[in-house]
Amino acid sequence: LEMAEKGWGGLRTRALAARAGVNKALVHYHFGSMDTLRLETAAHVLNSTVNEASVAVLEAPTLAEGVRRFCAFLDAFDPSDPKGIVLMETMILVPRVPELESMMLRILDVYERALADRIRLDIAAGTLPSDTDVAGLATGLTALLDGLGLHAYMRPNIDFTPTGEAFAALLTNERRS
């Protein structure tokens, strides 16, 4: 909460310790530095948010349904929520903080591999064409879903249901005339 209110650069040990009701030295003992605290906070928010959103996609019965569920997740997203604020600030800081960049790339790699596995399941089930480029679709969907998340933050009043339906239609094996 403190990081969401004060921002990456505004986070201070004294204020954090007071809010937590602990001694300032305990914060330094546990985290070592404010940079470590910032990175661990960002990692926690990134992992929990990405995990929550990715479950919607990865555990759905089909990839198309997963995209629908992801868009429903976005419909419920509140950009004023502290996690949303920290998430967006973290993403903005990626080019300036090398540790954030490597953290973000690790998370994206794990998600993209899991998405590729999900795509293979749909190919095996016949819901995606057998000649689907698994790596290409996994990369494209990762970028698309990431971009939709940013869009939800920037334009919070959008109804993502039609978006989910449109992309789900593209991910079915049915060819429309």
PDB file of C-alpha atoms in Angstrom:
ATOM      1  CA  LEU A   1       0.000   0.000   0.000  1.00  0.00           C
ATOM      2  CA  GLU A   2       2.804   2.379   0.887  1.00  0.00           C
ATOM      3  CA  MET A   3       4.471   1.851  -2.478  1.00  0.00           C
ATOM      4  CA  ALA A   4       1.185   2.417  -4.318  1.00  0.00           C
ATOM      5  CA  GLU A   5       0.662   5.699  -2.484  1.00  0.00           C
ATOM      6  CA  LYS A   6       4.213   7.067  -2.586  1.00  0.00           C
ATOM      7  CA  GLY A   7       5.564   5.505  -5.766  1.00  0.00           C
ATOM      8  CA  TRP A   8       8.795   3.664  -6.439  1.00  0.00           C
ATOM      9  CA  GLY A   9      11.015   6.616  -5.534  1.00  0.00           C
ATOM     10  CA  GLY A  10       8.831   7.880  -2.696  1.00  0.00           C
ATOM     11  CA  LEU A  11       8.985   4.723  -0.597  1.00  0.00           C
ATOM     12  CA  ARG A  12      10.808   5.494   2.674  1.00  0.00           C
ATOM     13  CA  THR A  13      11.945   3.137   5.408  1.00  0.00           C
ATOM     14  CA  ARG A  14      10.648   5.322   8.227  1.00  0.00           C
ATOM     15  CA  ALA A  15       7.122   5.610   6.766  1.00  0.00           C
ATOM     16  CA  LEU A  16       6.994   1.917   5.916  1.00  0.00           C
ATOM     17  CA  ALA A  17       8.148   0.899   9.396  1.00  0.00           C
ATOM     18  CA  ALA A  18       5.605   3.223  11.019  1.00  0.00           C
ATOM     19  CA  ARG A  19       2.805   1.821   8.864  1.00  0.00           C
ATOM     20  CA  ALA A  20       3.832  -1.753   9.682  1.00  0.00           C
ATOM     21  CA  GLY A  21       4.234  -0.924  13.366  1.00  0.00           C
ATOM     22  CA  VAL A  22       7.831  -2.120  13.480  1.00  0.00           C
ATOM     23  CA  ASN A  23      11.226  -0.596  14.112  1.00  0.00           C
ATOM     24  CA  LYS A  24      12.961   0.951  11.100  1.00  0.00           C
ATOM     25  CA  ALA A  25      16.002  -1.251  11.751  1.00  0.00           C
ATOM     26  CA  LEU A  26      13.849  -4.355  11.325  1.00  0.00           C
ATOM     27  CA  VAL A  27      12.900  -3.276   7.803  1.00  0.00           C
ATOM     28  CA  HIS A  28      16.575  -2.803   6.924  1.00  0.00           C
ATOM     29  CA  TYR A  29      17.511  -6.089   8.588  1.00  0.00           C
ATOM     30  CA  HIS A  30      14.874  -8.049   6.686  1.00  0.00           C
ATOM     31  CA  PHE A  31      15.324  -6.460   3.252  1.00  0.00           C
ATOM     32  CA  GLY A  32      18.888  -5.106   3.404  1.00  0.00           C
ATOM     33  CA  SER A  33      18.088  -2.070   1.299  1.00  0.00           C
ATOM     34  CA  MET A  34      15.201  -0.069  -0.068  1.00  0.00           C
ATOM     35  CA  ASP A  35      16.101  -1.270  -3.565  1.00  0.00           C
ATOM     36  CA  THR A  36      15.639  -4.867  -2.445  1.00  0.00           C
ATOM     37  CA  LEU A  37      12.355  -3.977  -0.773  1.00  0.00           C
ATOM     38  CA  ARG A  38      11.128  -2.251  -3.934  1.00  0.00           C
ATOM     39  CA  LEU A  39      12.145  -5.215  -6.100  1.00  0.00           C
ATOM     40  CA  GLU A  40      10.538  -7.750  -3.784  1.00  0.00           C
ATOM     41  CA  THR A  41       7.336  -5.709  -3.660  1.00  0.00           C
ATOM     42  CA  ALA A  42       7.310  -5.459  -7.464  1.00  0.00           C
ATOM     43  CA  ALA A  43       8.022  -9.199  -7.790  1.00  0.00           C
ATOM     44  CA  HIS A  44       5.169 -10.050  -5.440  1.00  0.00           C
ATOM     45  CA  VAL A  45       2.694  -7.838  -7.295  1.00  0.00           C
ATOM     46  CA  LEU A  46       3.846  -9.005 -10.733  1.00  0.00           C
ATOM     47  CA  ASN A  47       3.731 -12.674  -9.823  1.00  0.00           C
ATOM     48  CA  SER A  48       0.375 -12.536  -8.058  1.00  0.00           C
ATOM     49  CA  THR A  49      -1.280 -10.476 -10.782  1.00  0.00           C
ATOM     50  CA  VAL A  50       0.186 -12.472 -13.679  1.00  0.00           C
ATOM     51  CA  ASN A  51      -0.636 -15.748 -11.921  1.00  0.00           C
ATOM     52  CA  GLU A  52      -4.211 -14.672 -11.283  1.00  0.00           C
ATOM     53  CA  ALA A  53      -4.718 -13.558 -14.875  1.00  0.00           C
ATOM     54  CA  SER A  54      -2.882 -16.511 -16.404  1.00  0.00           C
ATOM     55  CA  VAL A  55      -4.964 -19.064 -14.506  1.00  0.00           C
ATOM     56  CA  ALA A  56      -7.973 -17.673 -16.360  1.00  0.00           C
ATOM     57  CA  VAL A  57      -6.302 -18.541 -19.665  1.00  0.00           C
ATOM     58  CA  LEU A  58      -4.324 -21.657 -18.859  1.00  0.00           C
ATOM     59  CA  GLU A  59      -6.942 -23.587 -16.889  1.00  0.00           C
ATOM     60  CA  ALA A  60      -9.876 -22.945 -19.214  1.00  0.00           C
ATOM     61  CA  PRO A  61     -11.198 -25.890 -21.231  1.00  0.00           C
ATOM     62  CA  THR A  62     -10.016 -24.246 -24.467  1.00  0.00           C
ATOM     63  CA  LEU A  63      -7.704 -21.398 -25.356  1.00  0.00           C
ATOM     64  CA  ALA A  64     -10.660 -19.485 -26.797  1.00  0.00           C
ATOM     65  CA  GLU A  65     -12.515 -19.796 -23.496  1.00  0.00           C
ATOM     66  CA  GLY A  66      -9.331 -18.767 -21.692  1.00  0.00           C
ATOM     67  CA  VAL A  67      -9.193 -15.544 -23.681  1.00  0.00           C
ATOM     68  CA  ARG A  68     -12.823 -14.886 -22.775  1.00  0.00           C
ATOM     69  CA  ARG A  69     -12.013 -15.455 -19.104  1.00  0.00           C
ATOM     70  CA  PHE A  70      -8.971 -13.192 -19.334  1.00  0.00           C
ATOM     71  CA  CYS A  71     -11.168 -10.418 -20.729  1.00  0.00           C
ATOM     72  CA  ALA A  72     -13.637 -10.998 -17.880  1.00  0.00           C
ATOM     73  CA  PHE A  73     -10.675 -10.646 -15.497  1.00  0.00           C
ATOM     74  CA  LEU A  74      -9.890  -7.305 -17.163  1.00  0.00           C
ATOM     75  CA  ASP A  75     -13.502  -6.192 -16.777  1.00  0.00           C
ATOM     76  CA  ALA A  76     -13.079  -6.643 -13.021  1.00  0.00           C
ATOM     77  CA  PHE A  77      -9.677  -4.890 -12.944  1.00  0.00           C
ATOM     78  CA  ASP A  78      -9.590  -1.726 -10.821  1.00  0.00           C
ATOM     79  CA  PRO A  79      -6.690   0.537 -11.834  1.00  0.00           C
ATOM     80  CA  SER A  80      -6.990   2.424  -8.548  1.00  0.00           C
ATOM     81  CA  ASP A  81      -6.306  -0.784  -6.609  1.00  0.00           C
ATOM     82  CA  PRO A  82      -2.842  -0.569  -4.992  1.00  0.00           C
ATOM     83  CA  LYS A  83      -1.682  -3.711  -6.820  1.00  0.00           C
ATOM     84  CA  GLY A  84      -2.714  -2.157 -10.143  1.00  0.00           C
ATOM     85  CA  ILE A  85      -0.821   1.035  -9.382  1.00  0.00           C
ATOM     86  CA  VAL A  86       2.353  -0.825  -8.402  1.00  0.00           C
ATOM     87  CA  LEU A  87       2.018  -3.092 -11.441  1.00  0.00           C
ATOM     88  CA  MET A  88       1.762  -0.186 -13.875  1.00  0.00           C
ATOM     89  CA  GLU A  89       4.587   1.768 -12.258  1.00  0.00           C
ATOM     90  CA  THR A  90       6.745  -1.355 -12.334  1.00  0.00           C
ATOM     91  CA  MET A  91       6.078  -1.849 -16.040  1.00  0.00           C
ATOM     92  CA  ILE A  92       6.947   1.782 -16.751  1.00  0.00           C
ATOM     93  CA  LEU A  93      10.229   1.457 -14.853  1.00  0.00           C
ATOM     94  CA  VAL A  94      11.380  -1.720 -16.640  1.00  0.00           C
ATOM     95  CA  PRO A  95      13.634   0.152 -19.124  1.00  0.00           C
ATOM     96  CA  ARG A  96      15.302   2.110 -16.305  1.00  0.00           C
ATOM     97  CA  VAL A  97      15.815  -0.643 -13.717  1.00  0.00           C
ATOM     98  CA  PRO A  98      17.761  -3.636 -15.082  1.00  0.00           C
ATOM     99  CA  GLU A  99      16.615  -5.935 -12.259  1.00  0.00           C
ATOM    100  CA  LEU A 100      12.998  -5.220 -13.154  1.00  0.00           C
ATOM    101  CA  GLU A 101      13.682  -5.955 -16.800  1.00  0.00           C
ATOM    102  CA  SER A 102      15.187  -9.358 -16.040  1.00  0.00           C
ATOM    103  CA  MET A 103      12.354 -10.117 -13.595  1.00  0.00           C
ATOM    104  CA  MET A 104       9.729  -9.173 -16.180  1.00  0.00           C
ATOM    105  CA  LEU A 105      11.432 -11.238 -18.884  1.00  0.00           C
ATOM    106  CA  ARG A 106      11.533 -14.301 -16.597  1.00  0.00           C
ATOM    107  CA  ILE A 107       7.821 -13.943 -15.847  1.00  0.00           C
ATOM    108  CA  LEU A 108       6.969 -13.484 -19.526  1.00  0.00           C
ATOM    109  CA  ASP A 109       9.095 -16.505 -20.492  1.00  0.00           C
ATOM    110  CA  VAL A 110       7.372 -18.744 -17.952  1.00  0.00           C
ATOM    111  CA  TYR A 111       3.960 -17.526 -19.096  1.00  0.00           C
ATOM    112  CA  GLU A 112       4.788 -17.900 -22.781  1.00  0.00           C
ATOM    113  CA  ARG A 113       5.995 -21.492 -22.260  1.00  0.00           C
ATOM    114  CA  ALA A 114       2.822 -22.335 -20.326  1.00  0.00           C
ATOM    115  CA  LEU A 115       0.751 -20.730 -23.071  1.00  0.00           C
ATOM    116  CA  ALA A 116       2.599 -22.812 -25.691  1.00  0.00           C
ATOM    117  CA  ASP A 117       1.678 -25.945 -23.704  1.00  0.00           C
ATOM    118  CA  ARG A 118      -1.945 -24.777 -23.612  1.00  0.00           C
ATOM    119  CA  ILE A 119      -1.875 -24.254 -27.399  1.00  0.00           C
ATOM    120  CA  ARG A 120      -0.515 -27.779 -27.902  1.00  0.00           C
ATOM    121  CA  LEU A 121      -3.441 -29.140 -25.872  1.00  0.00           C
ATOM    122  CA  ASP A 122      -5.890 -27.309 -28.131  1.00  0.00           C
ATOM    123  CA  ILE A 123      -4.130 -28.639 -31.229  1.00  0.00           C
ATOM    124  CA  ALA A 124      -4.304 -32.182 -29.840  1.00  0.00           C
ATOM    125  CA  ALA A 125      -8.007 -31.704 -29.060  1.00  0.00           C
ATOM    126  CA  GLY A 126      -8.671 -30.364 -32.552  1.00  0.00           C
ATOM    127  CA  THR A 127      -9.822 -26.925 -31.402  1.00  0.00           C
ATOM    128  CA  LEU A 128      -6.853 -25.322 -33.166  1.00  0.00           C
ATOM    129  CA  PRO A 129      -5.553 -26.341 -36.592  1.00  0.00           C
ATOM    130  CA  SER A 130      -2.755 -28.920 -36.589  1.00  0.00           C
ATOM    131  CA  ASP A 131      -0.491 -26.567 -38.555  1.00  0.00           C
ATOM    132  CA  THR A 132      -0.688 -23.805 -35.918  1.00  0.00           C
ATOM    133  CA  ASP A 133       2.675 -22.148 -35.266  1.00  0.00           C
ATOM    134  CA  VAL A 134       2.814 -22.820 -31.510  1.00  0.00           C
ATOM    135  CA  ALA A 135       5.739 -20.513 -30.716  1.00  0.00           C
ATOM    136  CA  GLY A 136       4.409 -17.723 -32.904  1.00  0.00           C
ATOM    137  CA  LEU A 137       0.914 -17.889 -31.426  1.00  0.00           C
ATOM    138  CA  ALA A 138       2.272 -18.088 -27.864  1.00  0.00           C
ATOM    139  CA  THR A 139       4.418 -14.990 -28.422  1.00  0.00           C
ATOM    140  CA  GLY A 140       1.595 -13.112 -30.120  1.00  0.00           C
ATOM    141  CA  LEU A 141      -0.961 -13.985 -27.455  1.00  0.00           C
ATOM    142  CA  THR A 142       1.437 -13.080 -24.668  1.00  0.00           C
ATOM    143  CA  ALA A 143       1.968  -9.652 -26.230  1.00  0.00           C
ATOM    144  CA  LEU A 144      -1.740  -9.250 -26.959  1.00  0.00           C
ATOM    145  CA  LEU A 145      -2.863 -10.135 -23.441  1.00  0.00           C
ATOM    146  CA  ASP A 146      -0.140  -7.970 -21.922  1.00  0.00           C
ATOM    147  CA  GLY A 147      -1.272  -5.083 -24.114  1.00  0.00           C
ATOM    148  CA  LEU A 148      -4.910  -5.626 -23.181  1.00  0.00           C
ATOM    149  CA  GLY A 149      -3.883  -5.416 -19.531  1.00  0.00           C
ATOM    150  CA  LEU A 150      -2.241  -2.060 -20.164  1.00  0.00           C
ATOM    151  CA  HIS A 151      -5.332  -0.956 -22.080  1.00  0.00           C
ATOM    152  CA  ALA A 152      -7.533  -1.903 -19.101  1.00  0.00           C
ATOM    153  CA  TYR A 153      -5.398   0.318 -16.915  1.00  0.00           C
ATOM    154  CA  MET A 154      -5.458   3.267 -19.303  1.00  0.00           C
ATOM    155  CA  ARG A 155      -9.144   2.971 -20.270  1.00  0.00           C
ATOM    156  CA  PRO A 156     -10.889   1.397 -17.273  1.00  0.00           C
ATOM    157  CA  ASN A 157     -14.443   1.851 -18.524  1.00  0.00           C
ATOM    158  CA  ILE A 158     -14.094  -0.404 -21.564  1.00  0.00           C
ATOM    159  CA  ASP A 159     -16.226  -3.536 -21.697  1.00  0.00           C
ATOM    160  CA  PHE A 160     -13.795  -6.290 -22.681  1.00  0.00           C
ATOM    161  CA  THR A 161     -16.523  -8.886 -23.302  1.00  0.00           C
ATOM    162  CA  PRO A 162     -16.775  -8.110 -27.048  1.00  0.00           C
ATOM    163  CA  THR A 163     -12.976  -8.159 -27.257  1.00  0.00           C
ATOM    164  CA  GLY A 164     -12.870 -11.589 -25.665  1.00  0.00           C
ATOM    165  CA  GLU A 165     -15.545 -12.858 -28.028  1.00  0.00           C
ATOM    166  CA  ALA A 166     -13.753 -11.472 -31.086  1.00  0.00           C
ATOM    167  CA  PHE A 167     -10.428 -13.046 -30.187  1.00  0.00           C
ATOM    168  CA  ALA A 168     -12.063 -16.298 -29.095  1.00  0.00           C
ATOM    169  CA  ALA A 169     -13.670 -16.525 -32.545  1.00  0.00           C
ATOM    170  CA  LEU A 170     -10.219 -16.207 -34.115  1.00  0.00           C
ATOM    171  CA  LEU A 171      -8.957 -19.063 -31.961  1.00  0.00           C
ATOM    172  CA  THR A 172     -11.526 -21.610 -33.008  1.00  0.00           C
ATOM    173  CA  ASN A 173     -11.040 -24.133 -35.765  1.00  0.00           C
ATOM    174  CA  GLU A 174     -14.231 -22.989 -37.468  1.00  0.00           C
ATOM    175  CA  ARG A 175     -13.746 -21.066 -40.671  1.00  0.00           C
ATOM    176  CA  ARG A 176     -16.333 -18.397 -41.314  1.00  0.00           C
ATOM    177  CA  SER A 177     -17.399 -17.563 -44.824  1.00  0.00           C
TER     178      SER A 177
END
